[in-house]
mmCIF file of C-alpha atoms in Angstrom:
data_model
loop_
_atom_site.group_PDB
_atom_site.id
_atom_site.type_symbol
_atom_site.label_atom_id
_atom_site.label_comp_id
_atom_site.label_asym_id
_atom_site.label_seq_id
_atom_site.Cartn_x
_atom_site.Cartn_y
_atom_site.Cartn_z
ATOM 1 C CA MET A 23 4.808 -39.592 29.217
ATOM 2 C CA ARG A 24 3.358 -39.003 32.686
ATOM 3 C CA VAL A 25 -0.297 -40.039 32.662
ATOM 4 C CA LEU A 26 -2.823 -39.474 35.437
ATOM 5 C CA ILE A 27 -5.857 -41.768 35.096
ATOM 6 C CA SER A 28 -8.789 -40.546 37.167
ATOM 7 C CA THR A 29 -11.726 -42.882 37.642
ATOM 8 C CA VAL A 30 -14.764 -43.462 39.824
ATOM 9 C CA ALA A 31 -14.639 -47.183 39.043
ATOM 10 C CA PHE A 32 -11.627 -49.394 39.780
ATOM 11 C CA PRO A 33 -10.936 -52.843 41.275
ATOM 12 C CA PRO A 34 -11.747 -54.421 43.657
ATOM 13 C CA SER A 35 -15.134 -53.213 42.451
ATOM 14 C CA VAL A 36 -16.313 -55.346 39.513
ATOM 15 C CA GLY A 37 -17.739 -54.053 36.231
ATOM 16 C CA GLY A 38 -16.971 -52.922 32.712
ATOM 17 C CA MET A 39 -15.638 -49.490 33.672
ATOM 18 C CA GLU A 40 -13.454 -51.030 36.362
ATOM 19 C CA THR A 41 -11.993 -53.453 33.825
ATOM 20 C CA ALA A 42 -11.422 -50.632 31.332
ATOM 21 C CA ALA A 43 -9.591 -48.512 33.912
ATOM 22 C CA LEU A 44 -7.310 -51.386 34.876
ATOM 23 C CA ASP A 45 -6.668 -52.263 31.228
ATOM 24 C CA ILE A 46 -5.617 -48.745 30.193
ATOM 25 C CA ALA A 47 -3.425 -48.304 33.277
ATOM 26 C CA SER A 48 -1.732 -51.681 32.846
ATOM 27 C CA GLY A 49 -1.313 -51.250 29.107
ATOM 28 C CA LEU A 50 0.294 -47.816 29.375
ATOM 29 C CA ALA A 51 2.583 -48.983 32.179
ATOM 30 C CA GLU A 52 3.668 -51.977 30.081
ATOM 31 C CA ARG A 53 4.623 -49.541 27.310
ATOM 32 C CA GLY A 54 6.910 -47.600 29.621
ATOM 33 C CA HIS A 55 4.706 -44.678 30.594
ATOM 34 C CA ASP A 56 4.689 -43.255 34.137
ATOM 35 C CA VAL A 57 1.129 -44.046 35.226
ATOM 36 C CA THR A 58 -0.770 -42.951 38.331
ATOM 37 C CA VAL A 59 -4.386 -43.915 39.000
ATOM 38 C CA ALA A 60 -6.582 -41.681 41.155
ATOM 39 C CA ALA A 61 -9.613 -43.771 42.103
ATOM 40 C CA THR A 62 -12.580 -43.033 44.328
ATOM 41 C CA THR A 63 -13.136 -46.777 44.804
ATOM 42 C CA PRO A 64 -11.970 -47.911 48.268
ATOM 43 C CA SER A 65 -9.963 -51.060 48.908
ATOM 44 C CA SER A 66 -9.192 -52.919 52.111
ATOM 45 C CA GLU A 67 -6.121 -54.598 50.597
ATOM 46 C CA PRO A 68 -2.766 -53.077 49.578
ATOM 47 C CA ASP A 69 -2.529 -52.245 45.878
ATOM 48 C CA ARG A 70 -0.049 -54.413 43.992
ATOM 49 C CA TYR A 71 0.030 -52.988 40.498
ATOM 50 C CA PRO A 72 2.904 -51.920 38.230
ATOM 51 C CA PHE A 73 1.725 -48.327 38.675
ATOM 52 C CA LYS A 74 0.815 -46.031 41.555
ATOM 53 C CA VAL A 75 -2.766 -46.030 42.874
ATOM 54 C CA VAL A 76 -4.132 -43.216 45.039
ATOM 55 C CA ARG A 77 -7.446 -44.061 46.699
ATOM 56 C CA ASN A 78 -10.133 -41.501 47.592
ATOM 57 C CA PRO A 79 -8.006 -38.434 46.767
ATOM 58 C CA ASP A 80 -9.076 -35.163 48.350
ATOM 59 C CA ALA A 81 -8.967 -31.823 46.501
ATOM 60 C CA LYS A 82 -5.386 -31.034 47.511
ATOM 61 C CA THR A 83 -4.168 -34.480 46.450
ATOM 62 C CA MET A 84 -5.899 -34.199 43.081
ATOM 63 C CA TRP A 85 -4.345 -30.783 42.572
ATOM 64 C CA ASN A 86 -0.853 -32.104 43.277
ATOM 65 C CA LEU A 87 -1.299 -35.203 41.123
ATOM 66 C CA THR A 88 -2.601 -33.127 38.238
ATOM 67 C CA ARG A 89 0.166 -30.544 38.570
ATOM 68 C CA ASP A 90 2.780 -33.279 38.242
ATOM 69 C CA THR A 91 1.390 -34.994 35.137
ATOM 70 C CA ASP A 92 1.657 -34.406 31.398
ATOM 71 C CA VAL A 93 -1.882 -35.472 30.561
ATOM 72 C CA VAL A 94 -5.054 -36.607 32.336
ATOM 73 C CA TRP A 95 -7.079 -39.591 31.139
ATOM 74 C CA GLN A 96 -10.586 -39.533 32.594
ATOM 75 C CA ASN A 97 -12.100 -43.002 32.624
ATOM 76 C CA HIS A 98 -15.433 -41.334 31.906
ATOM 77 C CA ILE A 99 -15.962 -37.763 33.015
ATOM 78 C CA SER A 100 -16.025 -36.932 36.721
ATOM 79 C CA LEU A 101 -16.463 -33.250 37.556
ATOM 80 C CA ARG A 102 -15.137 -33.920 41.042
ATOM 81 C CA LEU A 103 -11.845 -35.255 39.694
ATOM 82 C CA VAL A 104 -11.263 -33.162 36.571
ATOM 83 C CA TRP A 105 -11.432 -29.570 37.857
ATOM 84 C CA PRO A 106 -7.690 -29.265 38.707
ATOM 85 C CA ALA A 107 -6.826 -30.121 35.096
ATOM 86 C CA LEU A 108 -9.077 -27.335 33.847
ATOM 87 C CA VAL A 109 -7.570 -24.778 36.228
ATOM 88 C CA LEU A 110 -3.986 -25.901 35.613
ATOM 89 C CA ARG A 111 -4.612 -26.196 31.860
ATOM 90 C CA ARG A 112 -3.455 -29.776 31.622
ATOM 91 C CA PRO A 113 -4.589 -31.636 28.506
ATOM 92 C CA VAL A 114 -7.463 -34.016 29.242
ATOM 93 C CA VAL A 115 -8.758 -37.078 27.418
ATOM 94 C CA PHE A 116 -12.372 -37.854 28.268
ATOM 95 C CA MET A 117 -12.905 -41.544 27.501
ATOM 96 C CA HIS A 118 -16.656 -42.079 27.411
ATOM 97 C CA HIS A 119 -17.955 -45.393 28.761
ATOM 98 C CA ILE A 120 -21.574 -44.568 29.648
ATOM 99 C CA TRP A 121 -24.236 -42.077 28.594
ATOM 100 C CA LEU A 122 -24.118 -38.497 29.852
ATOM 101 C CA ASP A 123 -27.815 -37.707 30.111
ATOM 102 C CA THR A 124 -29.473 -39.679 27.319
ATOM 103 C CA ASP A 125 -30.625 -42.577 29.503
ATOM 104 C CA PRO A 126 -32.415 -41.881 32.818
ATOM 105 C CA GLY A 127 -31.394 -45.327 34.046
ATOM 106 C CA SER A 128 -27.684 -44.597 33.818
ATOM 107 C CA GLY A 129 -27.451 -42.874 37.186
ATOM 108 C CA THR A 130 -25.487 -39.949 35.752
ATOM 109 C CA GLN A 131 -26.154 -36.328 36.679
ATOM 110 C CA TYR A 132 -25.404 -32.854 35.303
ATOM 111 C CA GLY A 133 -25.372 -34.074 31.703
ATOM 112 C CA SER A 134 -25.410 -30.592 30.117
ATOM 113 C CA LEU A 135 -22.544 -29.375 32.291
ATOM 114 C CA LYS A 136 -20.532 -32.517 31.591
ATOM 115 C CA ARG A 137 -21.022 -32.111 27.862
ATOM 116 C CA TYR A 138 -19.766 -28.517 28.071
ATOM 117 C CA VAL A 139 -16.694 -29.566 30.063
ATOM 118 C CA CYS A 140 -15.962 -32.375 27.600
ATOM 119 C CA LYS A 141 -15.765 -29.806 24.812
ATOM 120 C CA LEU A 142 -12.721 -28.348 26.611
ATOM 121 C CA GLY A 143 -10.740 -31.563 26.123
ATOM 122 C CA THR A 144 -10.183 -34.461 23.732
ATOM 123 C CA ASN A 145 -12.874 -37.114 23.567
ATOM 124 C CA GLY A 146 -12.918 -40.821 22.809
ATOM 125 C CA PHE A 147 -15.776 -43.327 22.824
ATOM 126 C CA VAL A 148 -16.066 -47.076 23.311
ATOM 127 C CA SER A 149 -18.809 -47.402 20.687
ATOM 128 C CA THR A 150 -20.431 -45.605 17.781
ATOM 129 C CA ALA A 151 -23.794 -45.820 19.546
ATOM 130 C CA LEU A 152 -22.361 -43.925 22.509
ATOM 131 C CA ARG A 153 -20.719 -41.243 20.345
ATOM 132 C CA ASP A 154 -23.951 -40.707 18.423
ATOM 133 C CA ALA A 155 -25.891 -40.283 21.664
ATOM 134 C CA VAL A 156 -23.373 -37.964 23.358
ATOM 135 C CA LYS A 157 -23.100 -35.851 20.177
ATOM 136 C CA LEU A 158 -19.417 -34.967 20.488
ATOM 137 C CA ASP A 159 -16.543 -35.649 18.105
ATOM 138 C CA GLY A 160 -13.817 -38.176 18.763
ATOM 139 C CA PRO A 161 -12.492 -41.577 17.700
ATOM 140 C CA ILE A 162 -14.035 -44.936 18.570
ATOM 141 C CA ILE A 163 -11.687 -46.964 20.784
ATOM 142 C CA PRO A 164 -13.528 -50.144 21.757
ATOM 143 C CA ASN A 165 -12.826 -51.970 24.970
ATOM 144 C CA SER A 166 -10.669 -55.057 24.619
ATOM 145 C CA TYR A 167 -10.829 -58.499 26.202
ATOM 146 C CA ASN A 168 -8.178 -60.583 27.957
ATOM 147 C CA ALA A 169 -7.076 -63.021 25.267
ATOM 148 C CA ASP A 170 -4.886 -64.921 27.755
ATOM 149 C CA ILE A 171 -8.004 -66.013 29.651
ATOM 150 C CA PHE A 172 -10.867 -65.867 27.152
ATOM 151 C CA ARG A 173 -10.039 -68.042 24.146
ATOM 152 C CA PHE A 174 -11.286 -70.950 22.053
ATOM 153 C CA ARG A 175 -10.603 -74.148 24.003
ATOM 154 C CA GLU A 176 -10.573 -77.068 21.606
ATOM 155 C CA GLU A 177 -10.299 -79.480 24.529
ATOM 156 C CA ILE A 178 -13.750 -78.444 25.790
ATOM 157 C CA ARG A 179 -16.816 -79.669 23.930
ATOM 158 C CA PRO A 180 -19.866 -77.479 24.625
ATOM 159 C CA ASP A 181 -22.432 -79.508 26.563
ATOM 160 C CA ARG A 182 -24.976 -76.812 27.468
ATOM 161 C CA ASP A 183 -27.039 -74.460 25.361
ATOM 162 C CA VAL A 184 -27.175 -70.947 26.819
ATOM 163 C CA VAL A 185 -25.171 -68.868 29.286
ATOM 164 C CA PHE A 186 -25.821 -65.458 30.847
ATOM 165 C CA LEU A 187 -23.058 -63.469 32.554
ATOM 166 C CA GLY A 188 -23.720 -60.341 34.589
ATOM 167 C CA ARG A 189 -25.418 -58.749 37.573
ATOM 168 C CA LEU A 190 -28.754 -60.322 38.441
ATOM 169 C CA THR A 191 -30.831 -57.158 38.203
ATOM 170 C CA ARG A 192 -33.963 -56.255 36.299
ATOM 171 C CA VAL A 193 -32.166 -53.920 33.880
ATOM 172 C CA LYS A 194 -29.954 -56.805 32.762
ATOM 173 C CA GLY A 195 -33.041 -58.739 31.652
ATOM 174 C CA VAL A 196 -32.225 -62.122 33.201
ATOM 175 C CA ASP A 197 -35.931 -62.704 33.906
ATOM 176 C CA LEU A 198 -36.525 -62.481 30.147
ATOM 177 C CA LEU A 199 -34.135 -65.386 29.626
ATOM 178 C CA VAL A 200 -35.975 -67.503 32.206
ATOM 179 C CA GLU A 201 -39.298 -66.633 30.569
ATOM 180 C CA ALA A 202 -37.896 -67.446 27.130
ATOM 181 C CA ILE A 203 -36.745 -70.877 28.299
ATOM 182 C CA ALA A 204 -40.250 -71.501 29.646
ATOM 183 C CA LEU A 205 -41.846 -70.366 26.377
ATOM 184 C CA ALA A 206 -39.553 -72.650 24.400
ATOM 185 C CA ALA A 207 -40.490 -75.548 26.685
ATOM 186 C CA LYS A 208 -44.165 -75.005 25.852
ATOM 187 C CA ASN A 209 -43.180 -75.413 22.200
ATOM 188 C CA GLY A 210 -41.423 -78.684 23.023
ATOM 189 C CA THR A 211 -37.893 -77.234 22.833
ATOM 190 C CA VAL A 212 -35.605 -78.066 25.745
ATOM 191 C CA ILE A 213 -33.012 -75.344 26.417
ATOM 192 C CA THR A 214 -30.415 -75.766 29.144
ATOM 193 C CA ALA A 215 -28.844 -72.659 30.650
ATOM 194 C CA SER A 216 -26.317 -71.393 33.154
ATOM 195 C CA ILE A 217 -26.685 -68.037 34.897
ATOM 196 C CA ILE A 218 -23.355 -66.636 36.086
ATOM 197 C CA GLY A 219 -23.411 -63.803 38.592
ATOM 198 C CA THR A 220 -25.059 -62.532 41.727
ATOM 199 C CA GLY A 221 -27.454 -59.732 42.500
ATOM 200 C CA PRO A 222 -30.666 -58.680 44.212
ATOM 201 C CA GLU A 223 -32.920 -60.585 41.782
ATOM 202 C CA GLU A 224 -31.347 -64.011 42.342
ATOM 203 C CA ALA A 225 -34.018 -65.383 44.690
ATOM 204 C CA ALA A 226 -36.825 -64.021 42.509
ATOM 205 C CA LEU A 227 -35.277 -65.584 39.402
ATOM 206 C CA LYS A 228 -35.093 -68.989 41.071
ATOM 207 C CA ARG A 229 -38.749 -68.693 42.101
ATOM 208 C CA GLN A 230 -39.670 -67.666 38.564
ATOM 209 C CA ALA A 231 -37.848 -70.678 37.126
ATOM 210 C CA GLU A 232 -39.464 -73.027 39.653
ATOM 211 C CA ASN A 233 -42.954 -71.663 39.018
ATOM 212 C CA ALA A 234 -42.415 -72.038 35.274
ATOM 213 C CA GLY A 235 -41.236 -75.630 35.699
ATOM 214 C CA VAL A 236 -37.763 -75.033 34.228
ATOM 215 C CA LEU A 237 -35.586 -74.777 37.338
ATOM 216 C CA ASP A 238 -34.077 -78.188 36.571
ATOM 217 C CA ARG A 239 -32.772 -76.804 33.265
ATOM 218 C CA ILE A 240 -31.015 -73.774 34.768
ATOM 219 C CA VAL A 241 -27.824 -73.749 36.836
ATOM 220 C CA PHE A 242 -27.141 -70.688 38.992
ATOM 221 C CA THR A 243 -23.363 -70.722 39.382
ATOM 222 C CA GLY A 244 -22.882 -67.598 41.481
ATOM 223 C CA ALA A 245 -19.973 -65.285 40.724
ATOM 224 C CA LEU A 246 -17.093 -66.706 38.664
ATOM 225 C CA ARG A 247 -13.830 -65.064 37.647
ATOM 226 C CA GLY A 248 -10.676 -65.802 35.692
ATOM 227 C CA GLU A 249 -10.110 -69.321 34.422
ATOM 228 C CA ALA A 250 -13.219 -70.695 36.132
ATOM 229 C CA LEU A 251 -15.355 -68.139 34.295
ATOM 230 C CA ALA A 252 -13.669 -68.670 30.933
ATOM 231 C CA GLN A 253 -13.947 -72.452 31.102
ATOM 232 C CA THR A 254 -17.608 -72.249 32.087
ATOM 233 C CA LEU A 255 -18.342 -69.987 29.115
ATOM 234 C CA SER A 256 -16.612 -72.473 26.820
ATOM 235 C CA HIS A 257 -19.041 -75.203 27.879
ATOM 236 C CA HIS A 258 -21.896 -73.291 26.195
ATOM 237 C CA ARG A 259 -22.906 -72.880 22.560
ATOM 238 C CA ILE A 260 -24.762 -69.591 22.957
ATOM 239 C CA ALA A 261 -24.408 -66.572 25.228
ATOM 240 C CA VAL A 262 -27.282 -64.149 25.762
ATOM 241 C CA VAL A 263 -27.165 -60.438 26.631
ATOM 242 C CA PRO A 264 -30.861 -59.515 27.147
ATOM 243 C CA SER A 265 -30.394 -56.054 28.681
ATOM 244 C CA ARG A 266 -33.361 -53.731 29.033
ATOM 245 C CA TRP A 267 -30.917 -50.859 29.573
ATOM 246 C CA GLU A 268 -29.357 -49.278 26.501
ATOM 247 C CA GLU A 269 -25.889 -50.789 26.845
ATOM 248 C CA PRO A 270 -23.092 -48.367 25.855
ATOM 249 C CA PHE A 271 -20.767 -51.311 25.163
ATOM 250 C CA GLY A 272 -21.047 -54.806 26.681
ATOM 251 C CA ILE A 273 -17.660 -56.359 27.378
ATOM 252 C CA VAL A 274 -19.317 -59.624 28.449
ATOM 253 C CA ALA A 275 -20.280 -60.115 24.801
ATOM 254 C CA LEU A 276 -16.613 -59.941 23.795
ATOM 255 C CA GLU A 277 -15.571 -62.387 26.512
ATOM 256 C CA ALA A 278 -18.266 -64.839 25.420
ATOM 257 C CA LEU A 279 -17.299 -64.542 21.737
ATOM 258 C CA ALA A 280 -13.645 -65.093 22.582
ATOM 259 C CA SER A 281 -14.650 -68.226 24.511
ATOM 260 C CA GLY A 282 -16.330 -69.649 21.417
ATOM 261 C CA CYS A 283 -19.967 -68.744 22.108
ATOM 262 C CA VAL A 284 -22.317 -67.365 19.496
ATOM 263 C CA VAL A 285 -23.822 -64.297 21.192
ATOM 264 C CA ALA A 286 -27.488 -63.318 20.915
ATOM 265 C CA VAL A 287 -28.156 -59.735 22.016
ATOM 266 C CA ALA A 288 -31.071 -57.379 22.498
ATOM 267 C CA ASP A 289 -31.327 -54.443 20.090
ATOM 268 C CA SER A 290 -29.986 -52.330 22.924
ATOM 269 C CA GLY A 291 -27.439 -49.543 22.537
ATOM 270 C CA ALA A 292 -24.080 -50.784 21.263
ATOM 271 C CA LEU A 293 -24.718 -54.514 21.685
ATOM 272 C CA PRO A 294 -25.418 -55.242 17.987
ATOM 273 C CA GLU A 295 -22.299 -53.236 17.113
ATOM 274 C CA VAL A 296 -20.137 -55.219 19.538
ATOM 275 C CA ILE A 297 -21.147 -58.675 18.267
ATOM 276 C CA GLY A 298 -21.161 -57.726 14.585
ATOM 277 C CA PRO A 299 -21.707 -60.809 12.381
ATOM 278 C CA CYS A 300 -21.240 -63.244 15.270
ATOM 279 C CA GLY A 301 -24.817 -63.665 16.456
ATOM 280 C CA PRO A 302 -28.487 -62.720 16.058
ATOM 281 C CA VAL A 303 -30.320 -59.710 17.473
ATOM 282 C CA PHE A 304 -33.728 -59.928 19.160
ATOM 283 C CA LYS A 305 -36.246 -57.331 20.275
ATOM 284 C CA LYS A 306 -35.319 -55.615 23.552
ATOM 285 C CA GLY A 307 -37.584 -56.488 26.470
ATOM 286 C CA ASP A 308 -39.424 -59.167 24.473
ATOM 287 C CA ALA A 309 -39.189 -62.686 25.898
ATOM 288 C CA ALA A 310 -41.077 -64.155 22.934
ATOM 289 C CA SER A 311 -38.531 -62.679 20.507
ATOM 290 C CA LEU A 312 -35.699 -64.079 22.617
ATOM 291 C CA ALA A 313 -37.381 -67.490 22.798
ATOM 292 C CA ALA A 314 -37.796 -67.620 19.019
ATOM 293 C CA THR A 315 -34.136 -66.644 18.545
ATOM 294 C CA LEU A 316 -32.870 -69.317 20.934
ATOM 295 C CA GLU A 317 -35.153 -71.999 19.485
ATOM 296 C CA ASP A 318 -33.895 -71.239 15.999
ATOM 297 C CA LEU A 319 -30.270 -71.559 17.096
ATOM 298 C CA VAL A 320 -30.804 -74.726 19.121
ATOM 299 C CA LYS A 321 -32.694 -76.384 16.264
ATOM 300 C CA HIS A 322 -30.167 -75.332 13.607
ATOM 301 C CA PRO A 323 -26.574 -76.104 14.655
ATOM 302 C CA ASP A 324 -25.437 -75.042 11.190
ATOM 303 C CA SER A 325 -26.482 -71.465 12.050
ATOM 304 C CA ILE A 326 -24.330 -71.598 15.158
ATOM 305 C CA ALA A 327 -21.402 -72.859 13.082
ATOM 306 C CA ARG A 328 -21.796 -70.008 10.562
ATOM 307 C CA TYR A 329 -21.889 -67.340 13.253
ATOM 308 C CA ARG A 330 -18.983 -68.959 15.075
ATOM 309 C CA ALA A 331 -16.830 -68.932 11.946
ATOM 310 C CA ASN A 332 -17.017 -65.118 11.926
ATOM 311 C CA ILE A 333 -15.654 -64.694 15.447
ATOM 312 C CA PRO A 334 -11.834 -64.737 14.926
ATOM 313 C CA ALA A 335 -11.822 -62.010 12.253
ATOM 314 C CA HIS A 336 -14.333 -59.891 14.179
ATOM 315 C CA LEU A 337 -12.284 -59.992 17.388
ATOM 316 C CA GLU A 338 -9.204 -58.602 15.645
ATOM 317 C CA GLY A 339 -10.711 -55.154 16.165
ATOM 318 C CA TYR A 340 -10.984 -55.700 19.920
ATOM 319 C CA THR A 341 -7.456 -56.793 20.868
ATOM 320 C CA ARG A 342 -5.480 -55.200 23.681
ATOM 321 C CA ARG A 343 -2.852 -54.080 21.168
ATOM 322 C CA ALA A 344 -5.405 -52.282 18.987
ATOM 323 C CA GLN A 345 -6.883 -50.577 22.038
ATOM 324 C CA MET A 346 -3.501 -49.431 23.344
ATOM 325 C CA ASP A 347 -2.258 -48.195 19.954
ATOM 326 C CA ALA A 348 -5.372 -46.052 19.582
ATOM 327 C CA SER A 349 -5.212 -44.857 23.196
ATOM 328 C CA GLU A 350 -1.583 -43.747 22.884
ATOM 329 C CA ALA A 351 -2.452 -41.887 19.690
ATOM 330 C CA LEU A 352 -5.312 -40.117 21.472
ATOM 331 C CA LEU A 353 -3.038 -39.087 24.358
ATOM 332 C CA ASP A 354 -0.458 -37.747 21.908
ATOM 333 C CA SER A 355 -3.184 -35.821 20.134
ATOM 334 C CA ALA A 356 -4.373 -34.274 23.402
ATOM 335 C CA ILE A 357 -0.849 -33.190 24.374
ATOM 336 C CA SER A 358 -0.089 -31.710 20.967
ATOM 337 C CA GLY A 359 -3.463 -29.995 20.794
ATOM 338 C CA SER A 360 -4.191 -31.475 17.381
#
């Protein structure tokens, strides 16, 4: 089938929605579909993908691309990109990755209008938490992880306790991790950590760690990707996702699980759903709760082993094949009108 994927997030920009857009485009192309991506994300380098990429399409270009496709896959709803499909009556799949209007911190606008437009198409959701919040019907199709890169590495013995991966911003809660390490230290528990990523809070986080007397226990690695990222994750026993924001999914949790980490998450959005039986949940925004969770894991390696034993079976629901099978079925459903 001819599939037009329209998205406001695509590489070289980095993030969960960007990864999801690339995954669905690559997966459909690998299965023999004629895929075109219309992305508002600019790029200074030529695109070298096994599918066509149109950057910053204007209204006329979107009209022509939509006219020449069988179905449109919106990598989360964009009113700017979807209108030609509504006028031309092309079937549309709205794949929801973030909240519409349920979280003021999401940066989305026109939630009521978007919800109305979504009712005109076929909807899918990356998590049950997101579907419940959006209040529309549709199947759950979780994001997948790259099993070629993120995998158990028996040759690597974990030699550090905790790792964080993500943007260094307040909503991601990295300061809570630093505070938790300091609280644990006051209790006599030494916790070593690595913080992977960059962002506007980096300098403040280093000052916080220094003032708390734990800077020597924390390594700030900067941004890592690919094999370097996966190997670094594998050197840790525990990954932490301490987001203050209600996370609609959390692909970093999957990547950490696949790398052999037990993942501790805040009771935030879909995070408990994503990790399932593979780690503990602590109170969102509460450094003391996080500290107690980490201390318990560090002091009880048998707990880590029990959580870790659940990872392989849990990840079977998050494979690329499972995601693509469900995505193809959703596209077929949209085209047939069923």
